[in-house]
Structures are given as structure tokens and as C-alpha cells.
Short mmCIF file of C-alpha atoms in Angstrom, two decimals:
data_model
loop_
_atom_site.label_atom_id
_atom_site.label_comp_id
_atom_site.label_asym_id
_atom_site.label_seq_id
_atom_site.Cartn_x
_atom_site.Cartn_y
_atom_site.Cartn_z
CA UNK A 9 -109.49 64.78 -44.47
CA UNK A 10 -106.31 66.66 -45.36
CA UNK A 11 -105.36 70.12 -44.15
CA UNK A 12 -107.15 73.11 -45.66
CA UNK A 13 -105.34 75.06 -48.35
CA UNK A 14 -104.66 78.74 -47.68
CA UNK A 15 -107.42 79.67 -50.16
CA UNK A 16 -109.91 77.37 -48.39
CA UNK A 17 -108.95 78.87 -45.03
CA UNK A 18 -109.53 82.36 -46.40
CA UNK A 19 -113.00 81.39 -47.66
CA UNK A 20 -114.00 80.34 -44.14
CA UNK A 21 -114.12 84.00 -43.13
CA UNK A 22 -112.12 87.20 -43.38
CA UNK A 23 -109.35 87.85 -40.88
CA UNK A 24 -109.15 91.12 -38.93
CA UNK A 25 -106.93 94.12 -39.55
CA UNK A 26 -106.13 97.37 -37.74
CA UNK A 27 -107.51 100.35 -39.68
CA UNK A 28 -107.38 103.38 -37.41
CA UNK A 29 -111.18 103.57 -37.52
CA UNK A 30 -113.12 103.59 -34.26
CA UNK A 31 -116.13 101.28 -34.49
CA UNK A 32 -119.14 101.37 -32.19
CA UNK A 33 -121.83 99.13 -33.63
CA UNK A 34 -125.08 100.32 -32.07
CA UNK A 35 -127.34 98.76 -34.73
CA UNK A 36 -125.83 95.36 -33.97
CA UNK A 37 -127.00 95.77 -30.37
CA UNK A 38 -130.64 95.92 -31.44
CA UNK A 39 -132.69 92.69 -31.34
CA UNK A 40 -131.89 89.99 -33.88
CA UNK A 41 -135.10 90.64 -35.82
CA UNK A 42 -133.51 93.83 -37.19
CA UNK A 43 -130.75 92.10 -39.18
CA UNK A 44 -128.89 88.91 -40.00
CA UNK A 45 -125.22 88.50 -39.13
CA UNK A 46 -123.12 87.69 -42.18
CA UNK A 47 -119.62 88.31 -43.48
CA UNK A 48 -118.31 89.33 -46.88
CA UNK A 49 -117.39 86.51 -49.23
CA UNK A 50 -113.68 86.86 -50.03
CA UNK A 51 -112.51 87.12 -53.63
CA UNK A 52 -109.43 85.71 -55.29
CA UNK A 53 -107.94 88.62 -57.27
CA UNK A 54 -109.04 92.04 -55.97
CA UNK A 55 -107.64 95.30 -57.29
CA UNK A 56 -108.23 98.66 -55.59
CA UNK A 57 -109.19 101.19 -58.27
CA UNK A 58 -109.67 104.28 -56.14
CA UNK A 59 -109.65 105.33 -52.49
CA UNK A 60 -111.33 108.53 -51.33
CA UNK A 61 -108.44 109.70 -49.16
CA UNK A 62 -110.13 112.83 -47.71
CA UNK A 63 -113.12 110.74 -46.62
CA UNK A 64 -110.82 108.02 -45.30
CA UNK A 65 -109.11 110.69 -43.20
CA UNK A 66 -112.46 111.81 -41.78
CA UNK A 67 -113.06 108.22 -40.70
CA UNK A 68 -109.75 108.04 -38.82
CA UNK A 69 -107.59 106.21 -41.35
CA UNK A 70 -105.06 109.02 -41.86
CA UNK A 71 -102.52 107.97 -39.25
CA UNK A 72 -102.96 104.25 -39.77
CA UNK A 73 -100.19 102.04 -41.10
CA UNK A 74 -102.90 100.68 -43.35
CA UNK A 75 -102.75 103.79 -45.55
CA UNK A 76 -99.14 102.98 -46.48
CA UNK A 77 -99.95 99.37 -47.43
CA UNK A 78 -101.83 99.11 -50.70
CA UNK A 79 -102.30 95.36 -50.40
CA UNK A 80 -103.94 95.69 -47.00
CA UNK A 81 -106.22 98.41 -48.36
CA UNK A 82 -107.17 96.21 -51.28
CA UNK A 83 -107.94 93.24 -49.04
CA UNK A 84 -110.00 95.44 -46.72
CA UNK A 85 -112.21 97.03 -49.36
CA UNK A 86 -112.69 93.78 -51.26
CA UNK A 87 -114.07 92.19 -48.10
CA UNK A 88 -111.18 89.73 -47.78
CA UNK A 89 -110.18 91.22 -44.43
CA UNK A 90 -112.34 93.04 -41.89
CA UNK A 91 -111.62 96.04 -39.66
CA UNK A 92 -111.05 95.29 -36.02
CA UNK A 93 -114.29 95.67 -34.02
CA UNK A 94 -116.51 95.61 -37.11
CA UNK A 95 -119.67 93.50 -36.71
CA UNK A 96 -120.88 92.79 -40.25
CA UNK A 97 -124.59 92.33 -40.84
CA UNK A 98 -127.32 92.61 -43.45
CA UNK A 99 -130.22 94.89 -42.50
CA UNK A 100 -133.83 93.77 -42.75
CA UNK A 101 -136.40 96.02 -44.41
CA UNK A 102 -139.47 95.97 -46.63
CA UNK A 103 -140.62 98.52 -49.19
CA UNK A 104 -143.06 99.77 -51.76
CA UNK A 105 -141.46 99.18 -55.17
CA UNK A 106 -143.19 101.13 -57.93
CA UNK A 107 -146.24 101.32 -55.67
CA UNK A 108 -146.42 97.61 -54.83
CA UNK A 109 -145.60 96.48 -51.30
CA UNK A 110 -142.89 93.83 -50.89
CA UNK A 111 -142.93 92.53 -47.29
CA UNK A 112 -139.27 91.51 -47.14
CA UNK A 113 -136.35 92.93 -49.09
CA UNK A 114 -133.31 93.49 -46.91
CA UNK A 115 -129.67 93.94 -47.91
CA UNK A 116 -129.28 91.31 -50.60
CA UNK A 117 -125.72 92.20 -51.62
CA UNK A 118 -124.75 94.96 -49.17
CA UNK A 119 -123.08 94.22 -45.85
CA UNK A 120 -122.94 96.82 -43.10
CA UNK A 121 -119.51 96.46 -41.51
CA UNK A 122 -120.53 98.72 -38.64
CA UNK A 123 -120.54 102.34 -37.51
CA UNK A 124 -117.42 104.45 -37.43
CA UNK A 125 -117.08 107.40 -35.05
CA UNK A 126 -115.48 110.03 -37.28
CA UNK A 127 -113.21 112.95 -36.42
CA UNK A 128 -116.22 115.13 -35.56
CA UNK A 129 -117.57 112.44 -33.23
CA UNK A 130 -120.37 111.69 -35.67
CA UNK A 131 -121.54 108.15 -36.30
CA UNK A 132 -121.11 106.99 -39.94
CA UNK A 133 -122.21 103.67 -41.44
CA UNK A 134 -119.58 101.80 -43.44
CA UNK A 135 -121.08 99.36 -45.93
CA UNK A 136 -119.66 97.10 -48.62
CA UNK A 137 -121.95 96.86 -51.63
CA UNK A 138 -121.42 93.78 -53.81
CA UNK A 139 -119.58 91.88 -51.10
CA UNK A 140 -121.42 88.57 -51.60
CA UNK A 141 -124.71 86.87 -50.81
CA UNK A 142 -126.56 87.66 -47.61
CA UNK A 143 -129.51 85.83 -46.02
CA UNK A 144 -131.77 88.26 -47.93
CA UNK A 145 -130.21 87.54 -51.33
CA UNK A 146 -132.65 84.84 -52.45
CA UNK A 147 -131.26 83.39 -55.68
CA UNK A 148 -128.93 86.34 -56.29
CA UNK A 149 -125.16 86.03 -56.26
CA UNK A 150 -124.62 89.07 -54.03
CA UNK A 151 -122.19 90.68 -56.45
CA UNK A 152 -122.32 94.10 -58.11
CA UNK A 153 -121.39 94.70 -61.74
CA UNK A 154 -118.60 97.18 -62.29
CA UNK A 155 -120.82 99.62 -64.25
CA UNK A 156 -123.29 100.50 -61.47
CA UNK A 157 -120.41 100.76 -58.97
CA UNK A 158 -118.60 103.28 -61.19
CA UNK A 159 -121.82 105.23 -61.73
CA UNK A 160 -122.49 105.45 -57.99
CA UNK A 161 -118.93 106.47 -57.20
CA UNK A 162 -118.93 109.27 -59.77
CA UNK A 163 -122.43 110.60 -59.17
CA UNK A 164 -122.49 110.37 -55.37
CA UNK A 165 -119.18 112.22 -55.07
CA UNK A 166 -120.39 114.80 -57.57
CA UNK A 167 -123.57 115.29 -55.54
CA UNK A 168 -121.51 115.79 -52.39
CA UNK A 169 -119.38 118.41 -54.15
CA UNK A 170 -122.60 120.13 -55.30
CA UNK A 171 -123.84 120.37 -51.70
CA UNK A 172 -126.58 117.74 -52.03
CA UNK A 173 -127.04 115.40 -49.02
CA UNK A 174 -125.88 111.97 -50.16
CA UNK A 175 -124.19 108.74 -49.27
CA UNK A 176 -120.47 108.87 -50.05
CA UNK A 177 -118.13 106.57 -51.94
CA UNK A 178 -115.06 105.54 -49.95
CA UNK A 179 -113.41 102.97 -52.22
CA UNK A 180 -113.98 100.98 -55.40
CA UNK A 181 -112.41 97.55 -55.86
CA UNK A 182 -112.67 95.04 -58.67
CA UNK A 183 -112.87 91.39 -57.61
CA UNK A 184 -111.24 89.62 -60.54
CA UNK A 185 -114.50 87.70 -61.02
CA UNK A 186 -117.01 87.66 -63.86
CA UNK A 187 -120.75 87.70 -63.22
CA UNK A 188 -123.74 87.35 -65.53
CA UNK A 189 -126.35 90.11 -65.93
CA UNK A 190 -127.33 91.16 -69.46
CA UNK A 191 -124.11 89.44 -70.40
CA UNK A 192 -120.83 88.55 -68.75
CA UNK A 193 -119.52 91.52 -66.73
CA UNK A 194 -116.72 92.31 -64.31
CA UNK A 195 -117.70 92.41 -60.64
CA UNK A 196 -116.80 95.13 -58.14
CA UNK A 197 -117.23 96.08 -54.48
CA UNK A 198 -118.16 99.64 -53.56
CA UNK A 199 -117.43 100.86 -50.04
CA UNK A 200 -120.22 103.29 -49.13
CA UNK A 201 -120.47 105.69 -46.18
CA UNK A 202 -123.78 107.09 -44.89
CA UNK A 203 -125.12 108.87 -41.84
CA UNK A 204 -127.32 105.79 -41.50
CA UNK A 205 -128.96 103.20 -43.74
CA UNK A 206 -132.37 103.20 -42.03
CA UNK A 207 -135.12 103.65 -44.60
CA UNK A 208 -138.85 104.23 -44.76
CA UNK A 209 -138.99 100.55 -45.70
CA UNK A 210 -137.34 99.62 -42.39
CA UNK A 211 -140.35 101.04 -40.55
CA UNK A 212 -142.73 99.34 -42.98
CA UNK A 213 -141.02 96.01 -42.26
CA UNK A 214 -142.18 96.02 -38.63
CA UNK A 215 -145.45 97.92 -39.02
CA UNK A 216 -146.83 95.51 -41.64
CA UNK A 217 -145.97 92.61 -39.33
CA UNK A 218 -147.71 94.42 -36.47
CA UNK A 219 -144.52 94.05 -34.45
CA UNK A 220 -145.15 97.10 -32.33
CA UNK A 221 -142.35 96.68 -29.81
CA UNK A 222 -139.59 96.41 -32.46
CA UNK A 223 -141.25 99.32 -34.30
CA UNK A 224 -141.02 101.46 -31.17
CA UNK A 225 -137.42 100.36 -30.64
CA UNK A 226 -136.59 101.34 -34.22
CA UNK A 227 -138.20 104.76 -33.80
CA UNK A 228 -136.42 105.36 -30.49
CA UNK A 229 -133.11 104.24 -32.00
CA UNK A 230 -133.60 106.45 -35.05
CA UNK A 231 -134.31 109.50 -32.92
CA UNK A 232 -131.29 108.89 -30.72
CA UNK A 233 -129.13 108.30 -33.79
CA UNK A 234 -130.08 111.13 -36.14
CA UNK A 235 -132.04 113.68 -34.09
CA UNK A 236 -131.47 113.32 -30.33
CA UNK A 237 -133.03 116.73 -29.75
CA UNK A 238 -136.41 115.11 -30.47
CA UNK A 239 -136.13 112.92 -27.38
CA UNK A 240 -137.56 115.73 -25.24
CA UNK A 241 -140.39 116.52 -27.65
CA UNK A 242 -143.90 115.89 -26.20
CA UNK A 243 -144.65 113.61 -29.18
CA UNK A 244 -141.24 112.47 -30.48
CA UNK A 245 -142.62 110.12 -33.15
CA UNK A 246 -144.73 112.81 -34.76
CA UNK A 247 -141.69 115.10 -34.54
CA UNK A 248 -139.65 112.41 -36.32
CA UNK A 249 -142.19 112.33 -39.15
CA UNK A 250 -142.09 116.11 -39.45
CA UNK A 251 -138.30 116.05 -39.54
CA UNK A 252 -138.40 113.51 -42.36
CA UNK A 253 -140.88 115.69 -44.26
CA UNK A 254 -138.57 118.69 -43.95
CA UNK A 255 -135.47 116.74 -44.95
CA UNK A 256 -137.06 115.15 -47.99
CA UNK A 257 -138.54 118.46 -49.14
CA UNK A 258 -135.07 120.00 -49.12
CA UNK A 259 -133.40 116.98 -50.73
CA UNK A 260 -135.81 116.58 -53.64
CA UNK A 261 -135.75 120.34 -54.27
CA UNK A 262 -131.96 120.03 -54.65
CA UNK A 263 -132.44 117.24 -57.19
CA UNK A 264 -134.96 119.23 -59.18
CA UNK A 265 -132.88 122.40 -59.30
CA UNK A 266 -129.92 120.46 -60.73
CA UNK A 267 -132.00 118.48 -63.23
CA UNK A 268 -131.24 115.23 -61.39
CA UNK A 269 -133.48 112.20 -61.84
CA UNK A 270 -133.16 109.59 -59.09
CA UNK A 271 -135.01 106.96 -61.08
CA UNK A 272 -136.02 104.47 -58.37
CA UNK A 273 -137.77 106.34 -55.56
CA UNK A 274 -139.10 103.25 -53.81
CA UNK A 275 -139.66 103.51 -50.06
CA UNK A 276 -136.67 101.23 -49.44
CA UNK A 277 -134.54 103.87 -51.16
CA UNK A 278 -135.71 106.79 -48.98
CA UNK A 279 -133.12 107.35 -46.27
CA UNK A 280 -134.16 108.54 -42.83
CA UNK A 281 -131.00 110.66 -42.82
CA UNK A 282 -132.36 112.68 -45.75
CA UNK A 283 -129.47 111.59 -47.97
CA UNK A 284 -129.61 110.49 -51.60
CA UNK A 285 -129.53 106.69 -51.46
CA UNK A 286 -129.22 104.26 -54.41
CA UNK A 287 -127.81 105.44 -57.72
CA UNK A 288 -128.77 102.40 -59.79
CA UNK A 289 -130.83 104.28 -62.40
CA UNK A 290 -129.97 107.93 -61.88
CA UNK A 291 -129.22 110.55 -64.51
CA UNK A 292 -128.96 114.29 -65.10
CA UNK A 293 -131.19 115.89 -67.71
CA UNK A 294 -129.59 116.80 -70.99
CA UNK A 295 -132.33 118.70 -72.81
CA UNK A 296 -135.04 119.85 -70.43
CA UNK A 297 -137.83 117.27 -70.35
CA UNK A 298 -140.25 117.27 -67.40
CA UNK A 299 -141.33 113.71 -68.28
CA UNK A 300 -137.80 112.27 -68.52
CA UNK A 301 -137.49 108.67 -67.28
CA UNK A 302 -134.21 106.76 -67.34
CA UNK A 303 -135.31 103.38 -66.00
CA UNK A 304 -136.88 100.99 -68.53
CA UNK A 305 -138.70 99.40 -65.59
CA UNK A 306 -140.61 102.62 -64.96
CA UNK A 307 -143.06 102.16 -67.83
CA UNK A 308 -145.69 104.46 -66.27
CA UNK A 309 -143.31 107.34 -65.53
CA UNK A 310 -143.99 107.06 -61.80
CA UNK A 311 -140.53 108.43 -61.00
CA UNK A 312 -140.14 110.81 -63.93
CA UNK A 313 -138.19 114.01 -63.33
CA UNK A 314 -141.23 116.20 -62.73
CA UNK A 315 -142.97 113.55 -60.58
CA UNK A 316 -140.25 113.31 -57.94
CA UNK A 317 -141.95 115.68 -55.52
CA UNK A 318 -145.20 113.71 -55.72
CA UNK A 319 -143.30 110.44 -55.24
CA UNK A 320 -141.53 111.78 -52.16
CA UNK A 321 -144.78 112.91 -50.57
CA UNK A 322 -146.37 109.52 -51.32
CA UNK A 323 -143.45 107.78 -49.62
CA UNK A 324 -143.80 110.04 -46.60
CA UNK A 325 -147.45 109.04 -46.35
CA UNK A 326 -146.28 105.41 -46.12
CA UNK A 327 -143.91 106.41 -43.31
CA UNK A 328 -146.80 108.14 -41.53
CA UNK A 329 -148.86 104.94 -41.80
CA UNK A 330 -145.99 102.92 -40.36
CA UNK A 331 -145.53 105.31 -37.41
CA UNK A 332 -149.26 105.77 -36.85
CA UNK A 333 -149.51 103.30 -33.97
CA UNK A 334 -146.84 105.18 -31.98
CA UNK A 335 -148.48 108.61 -32.02
CA UNK A 336 -149.97 110.02 -28.84
CA UNK A 337 -153.66 110.76 -28.47
CA UNK A 338 -156.73 109.15 -29.98
CA UNK A 339 -156.87 107.49 -33.35
CA UNK A 340 -158.66 110.45 -34.91
CA UNK A 341 -156.02 112.82 -33.50
CA UNK A 342 -153.23 110.63 -34.86
CA UNK A 343 -154.82 110.59 -38.31
CA UNK A 344 -155.23 114.35 -38.34
CA UNK A 345 -151.70 115.03 -37.08
CA UNK A 346 -149.98 112.64 -39.44
CA UNK A 347 -152.00 113.90 -42.40
CA UNK A 348 -151.12 117.49 -41.58
CA UNK A 349 -147.43 116.58 -41.25
CA UNK A 350 -147.36 114.95 -44.69
CA UNK A 351 -149.24 117.90 -46.23
CA UNK A 352 -146.48 120.19 -44.97
CA UNK A 353 -144.15 118.63 -47.54
CA UNK A 354 -145.42 120.46 -50.60
CA UNK A 355 -145.13 124.09 -49.46
CA UNK A 356 -141.69 123.34 -47.97
CA UNK A 357 -140.57 121.65 -51.16
CA UNK A 358 -141.82 124.45 -53.40
CA UNK A 359 -140.19 127.12 -51.25
CA UNK A 360 -136.82 125.32 -51.26
CA UNK A 361 -137.00 124.81 -55.02
CA UNK A 362 -137.99 128.41 -55.64
CA UNK A 363 -135.02 129.68 -53.62
CA UNK A 364 -132.60 127.33 -55.37
CA UNK A 365 -133.85 128.44 -58.78
CA UNK A 366 -133.60 132.10 -57.74
CA UNK A 367 -129.94 131.46 -56.99
CA UNK A 368 -129.38 129.78 -60.36
CA UNK A 369 -130.89 132.80 -62.09
CA UNK A 370 -128.92 135.31 -60.03
CA UNK A 371 -132.02 136.75 -58.38
CA UNK A 372 -131.52 138.54 -55.09
CA UNK A 373 -134.26 138.97 -52.46
CA UNK A 374 -137.82 137.67 -52.91
CA UNK A 375 -140.40 139.11 -55.28
CA UNK A 376 -143.94 137.84 -55.94
CA UNK A 377 -143.43 137.48 -59.70
CA UNK A 378 -140.44 135.11 -59.30
CA UNK A 379 -142.53 131.94 -59.29
CA UNK A 380 -144.17 132.78 -62.61
CA UNK A 381 -140.87 133.86 -64.12
CA UNK A 382 -139.33 130.48 -63.30
CA UNK A 383 -142.38 128.54 -64.44
CA UNK A 384 -142.37 130.34 -67.79
CA UNK A 385 -138.68 129.55 -68.25
CA UNK A 386 -139.32 125.84 -67.65
CA UNK A 387 -142.03 125.86 -70.30
CA UNK A 388 -139.72 127.53 -72.81
CA UNK A 389 -136.89 125.11 -72.10
CA UNK A 390 -139.22 122.14 -72.52
CA UNK A 391 -140.83 123.46 -75.70
CA UNK A 392 -137.49 124.04 -77.43
CA UNK A 393 -135.72 121.02 -75.83
CA UNK A 394 -132.89 123.26 -74.65
CA UNK A 395 -129.98 121.66 -72.84
CA UNK A 396 -130.69 122.40 -69.17
CA UNK A 397 -127.11 122.62 -67.99
CA UNK A 398 -125.81 124.64 -70.94
CA UNK A 399 -128.58 127.21 -70.57
CA UNK A 400 -127.60 128.30 -67.07
CA UNK A 401 -123.91 128.48 -67.91
CA UNK A 402 -124.69 130.59 -70.97
CA UNK A 403 -127.09 132.86 -69.11
CA UNK A 404 -124.35 133.82 -66.64
CA UNK A 405 -122.29 135.02 -69.63
CA UNK A 406 -125.28 136.76 -71.17
CA UNK A 407 -126.25 139.15 -68.41
CA UNK A 408 -125.89 142.23 -70.59
CA UNK A 409 -127.00 140.97 -74.00
CA UNK A 410 -129.34 138.06 -74.53
CA UNK A 411 -127.80 136.96 -77.81
CA UNK A 412 -125.86 133.93 -76.57
CA UNK A 413 -128.80 132.27 -74.89
CA UNK A 414 -131.26 133.25 -77.63
CA UNK A 415 -129.23 131.09 -79.98
CA UNK A 416 -130.13 128.05 -77.89
CA UNK A 417 -133.80 128.51 -78.79
CA UNK A 418 -133.47 128.28 -82.56
CA UNK A 419 -134.64 130.69 -85.23
CA UNK A 420 -137.86 131.59 -83.42
CA UNK A 421 -136.53 132.96 -80.14
CA UNK A 422 -139.11 135.73 -79.73
CA UNK A 423 -140.82 134.20 -76.71
CA UNK A 424 -137.46 133.62 -75.06
CA UNK A 425 -136.32 137.20 -75.67
CA UNK A 426 -139.52 138.43 -74.04
CA UNK A 427 -138.68 136.24 -71.04
CA UNK A 428 -135.09 137.49 -71.07
CA UNK A 429 -136.26 141.11 -70.86
CA UNK A 430 -138.46 140.26 -67.85
CA UNK A 431 -135.56 138.46 -66.20
CA UNK A 432 -133.15 141.31 -66.89
CA UNK A 433 -135.59 143.84 -65.43
CA UNK A 434 -135.90 141.66 -62.34
CA UNK A 435 -132.10 141.73 -61.94
CA UNK A 436 -131.93 145.51 -62.11
CA UNK A 437 -134.62 145.92 -59.44
CA UNK A 438 -132.26 144.62 -56.77
CA UNK A 439 -129.56 147.16 -57.61
CA UNK A 440 -126.78 144.70 -58.41
CA UNK A 441 -124.43 145.34 -61.30
CA UNK A 442 -124.24 142.84 -64.20
CA UNK A 443 -120.82 141.79 -62.92
CA UNK A 444 -122.23 141.08 -59.47
CA UNK A 445 -125.10 139.10 -60.98
CA UNK A 446 -122.73 137.02 -63.11
CA UNK A 447 -120.55 136.30 -60.08
CA UNK A 448 -123.56 135.20 -58.03
CA UNK A 449 -124.68 132.89 -60.83
CA UNK A 450 -121.20 131.39 -61.11
CA UNK A 451 -121.41 130.26 -57.49
CA UNK A 452 -124.82 128.61 -58.03
CA UNK A 453 -124.34 126.97 -61.44
CA UNK A 454 -121.82 124.13 -61.72
CA UNK A 455 -119.49 124.11 -64.69
CA UNK A 456 -119.20 120.31 -64.64
CA UNK A 457 -121.79 117.66 -63.86
CA UNK A 458 -121.50 113.90 -64.42
CA UNK A 459 -123.39 113.89 -67.70
CA UNK A 460 -124.84 110.56 -68.66
CA UNK A 461 -122.76 110.07 -71.81
CA UNK A 462 -119.54 110.92 -69.95
CA UNK A 463 -120.28 108.37 -67.24
CA UNK A 464 -121.21 105.81 -69.89
CA UNK A 465 -117.96 106.39 -71.78
CA UNK A 466 -115.98 105.94 -68.56
CA UNK A 467 -117.80 102.67 -67.85
CA UNK A 468 -117.17 101.35 -71.36
CA UNK A 469 -113.48 102.12 -71.13
CA UNK A 470 -113.33 100.50 -67.70
CA UNK A 471 -114.81 97.29 -69.11
CA UNK A 472 -111.93 97.35 -71.59
CA UNK A 473 -109.47 97.62 -68.70
CA UNK A 474 -108.76 101.34 -69.08
CA UNK A 475 -109.74 103.36 -66.00
CA UNK A 476 -108.08 106.63 -67.01
CA UNK A 477 -111.34 108.18 -68.18
CA UNK A 478 -113.01 107.28 -64.87
CA UNK A 479 -110.22 108.97 -62.89
CA UNK A 480 -110.24 112.09 -65.09
CA UNK A 481 -114.01 112.44 -64.86
CA UNK A 482 -113.92 111.91 -61.10
CA UNK A 483 -111.39 114.73 -60.77
CA UNK A 484 -113.64 117.06 -62.80
CA UNK A 485 -117.00 116.31 -61.16
CA UNK A 486 -115.63 116.66 -57.64
CA UNK A 487 -114.58 120.23 -58.52
CA UNK A 488 -117.85 121.22 -60.19
CA UNK A 489 -117.37 125.00 -60.07
CA UNK A 490 -113.87 124.99 -61.60
CA UNK A 491 -113.16 125.10 -65.34
CA UNK A 492 -111.97 121.61 -66.30
CA UNK A 493 -108.86 120.95 -68.34
CA UNK A 494 -110.87 118.79 -70.73
CA UNK A 495 -113.33 120.89 -72.74
CA UNK A 496 -115.50 117.87 -73.59
CA UNK A 497 -116.89 117.98 -70.05
CA UNK A 498 -118.62 121.26 -70.94
CA UNK A 499 -120.41 119.95 -74.02
CA UNK A 500 -123.86 118.37 -74.23
CA UNK A 501 -123.93 114.94 -75.85
CA UNK A 502 -124.05 114.44 -79.59
CA UNK A 503 -127.38 112.95 -80.76
CA UNK A 504 -125.83 109.49 -81.06
CA UNK A 505 -124.53 109.69 -77.46
CA UNK A 506 -127.83 110.58 -75.79
CA UNK A 507 -128.86 107.90 -73.30
CA UNK A 508 -132.49 106.99 -72.72
CA UNK A 509 -131.70 104.41 -70.05
CA UNK A 510 -129.09 104.24 -67.29
CA UNK A 511 -130.31 101.07 -65.57
CA UNK A 512 -127.77 98.27 -65.41
CA UNK A 513 -128.41 94.75 -64.26
CA UNK A 514 -127.68 94.96 -60.55
#
């Protein structure tokens, strides 16, 4: 047989490159049942579309020669070359998908390169999504379409700028390949950073197999990784469950306050780090609709906007079931303790959401009537189908009048004006001036969000080979409290631009 061509040699496995990042791959030191070793499948014609330079600096890439070499960067984030000391693998997990348990899912197209110790000495997962088939891919090709990769880059970075815990986008690279989903599409690789990629479904994977020793190892690893202070707790596994309850209550309250719909709240998409994970079918509300669903798969509305709190609590109950065997005490004690921990979710969630909505409305301090005031506003917004984002921006300008926002409610705005008078009285009770109230609201209400039609337009232009709209929108959504140069980012969609679905073939 003749000598291998350079392309054939490259396909045998990526070479290594110095990156400036410090890897310490603790997950790869767990038993082999936790993952499968695999490497990215190199591509022939990659092109780096965007690099998140501030995040790259946090990961130690600032002083690297790599940053001055665009070709090396492109090869790295396409998966053609690997960082030194990375140990690529695909993680094993299970999950409840739309309520139905799937015993084995795993990373089908995502490859965890390893864990980077960042400038704050924190451990961060670095993952390539769309980097080729893994042992969990089944019949899939392991590639990601460009559209979902663009959506995740834009929305995850917007969420970070809005203060919502989330995975981060580090780089986006096209592969030069075409893949088939609904039709022929361009393929891309998204480099994602997370505090960790352990999920509720990771615990379900071992619990359903009754593999108690690996389950305990996973719980011990998770505690050491994300909450080492729990190691001295008398019952660390129950404490881990309670921590997850608290984190998810805060996270989902953030989503709700911003009008964000995750879309696919399966247990394999619930991160133990309390970060927003998976943006495959996400969207922000345009007009306020508590029953809004953006995934055509979700025919029952299981993950509708107003159902997200219930879905999160249901997922936490599945985590409690998975951890049940590790709790101290008798079986009856374990049942009672885990049940109580899961029940703690709802009051925590409601309190977080109430406080976030107080901030959006410029309300200072806590008053008993606030909950009803906010509930009544939601009903008015839903009844009149008022644009959720526009309303809060207008209200901040309408502190002294009521006319601007009344116009959003059509010719019959009497009920709204009654609400407005109650709200305005509530503002005056705290002693703040209208100017102070407007300033407080400006710090709590983003000017720019990644509206669905804007993201869709950027994706369409990208498929045509024009990425300028993507870059302009990225600049705007990562500075959400600044007035953008482009006024279209402030406008709700025209009727013909309203999207009812944001799910792409992934």
C-alpha cells in the first residue's frame, strides 16, 4: 500500500497545538463507564467566523502565540488540531425527554476536550459541539447545522450579558461541508464553555442501571467540583439536592422575568451547575403569551413559557429519585427529606421571580400587594397581546404620565389605566422621585434582546454567505442596556416576521 496523503494522515487524528490554556481533566480520571474516549473528526475547509476574545483571555489564551495566528485558531476550533493536554471524550447520560425516559443518550455530536483552569483558578469545561460522530451518535452524522450554532452563540452570550447563568460561546467555525436536515445546510462547530456538563440525566444514567458505586462516585465528584463546601455536610447528597433546587429556582425565575422560553427542558438539559444549557429551541416572547411554545415537537405544551417552573420542579423530583439510594437514614426518612427538598423549589422560585419583577417595575422595598399587582399586569398583557419587551421599555419613559403605555393596550385601555394608577401610587409610597424610578428601571430592563425575528434574519443571511448581520446583532445583544446604533433592534416584529417555531434540525 502506498504512503498516506496529507489529508489521509490528518483524518487519522488531530495533531496537538500549544494554546496557553491549562488543562486538568478530572472527568477523564473517572471510571470508563462515565464516558467514551473519542476525537473530533477533522474537516477540509474550516473558516473561523467569530472568537470570543474576552472569554478566550479568561481561559488563558491572551498571551499565547496562537492568538496571533488565525489559521491555528481556525484549525483548533474546527477540531482539526487539539490543545496540548486535552483528553477528548463523549459523556454518557440518560434523560427524560418530554416525560419519557430514555436509558442512554450521551454526547452524540459534542466532544468534551477537557477542563481548563481559568485565570480565577476555576475549572471550566471546553466542548466542541458538532465536531463529528461519537460512540453515542447512533445513525447521526455528529455535525451541527449552522443555524442552531448561530442561535446558541447569540442567545447564550446575550443571556450572559443579562446576568443569567449560562453556558458561554467561545468560537464559531464553519466546516466547509454540507449536511442534510430539512434540506441541505452548511455545517458548523460551536466551541462551548461551561462550569460543568453534568446533568440530571447523568445521575439517572447510573441510578436506572442500579450502578450504585458509580452513582456515589458521580455525586462525590459533583460535590467536589461545584460545591466543595458540601463535603463537610452531615448528609452531603441531600445537601446537593437542596443546592440544585435553589439554583434551578433562581435560574428559571430569571428566564420568566425576561420572557425567555427554553423550549426543551428535558432532564438531560438540566445542568448541575445551574446554568442554561441547550439553546436548540429557545425564544424570547414577543407579545405576552403564557402558553407560548416554540418547539413543534412540544405538542402538549409541556415546556410552554408559563409551565417552566412546573417542569423544573418535575425534573428535580427525578434527580431526587436518582439520589435516593445515597441519602442517610431509613427509607422513610429519605423519602420525607427528598420530598421536602423538592417542595422547597416553588416558594424559592416565586420569591426570586417576584423580586426580579419588582426590579423591572421600579418597585423599591417589599409590600404585600406587590404579588397581586404583578399578577394583574400579566393578565392585562396577555389579554391585549402586548409586546412584553416594549411594555417595560415604555413604562420607564412613562413614569409621570401613563399615556405612552396606554397606547399599547388599544382603544379600550381603561383596565390598564386603573392598573397604572395603582402602580404609580406604589412608586410614590417608597419616596423615590420619578427620575429615580426611571433610572432604576433602566438598569433592570434591557434595551436590546435577541428577538426571534432578528436571530432568524441573521441566520438567513449567513446561509447566503453574509455574516455581517450576525456580527452586528452580536454586538448589540452583548451590550443589552446600551442604546444600539441600529433602531430596528428596538422594534417588535412585523406580523409577517413573527416566528411560531425556532426548532432547527439538529
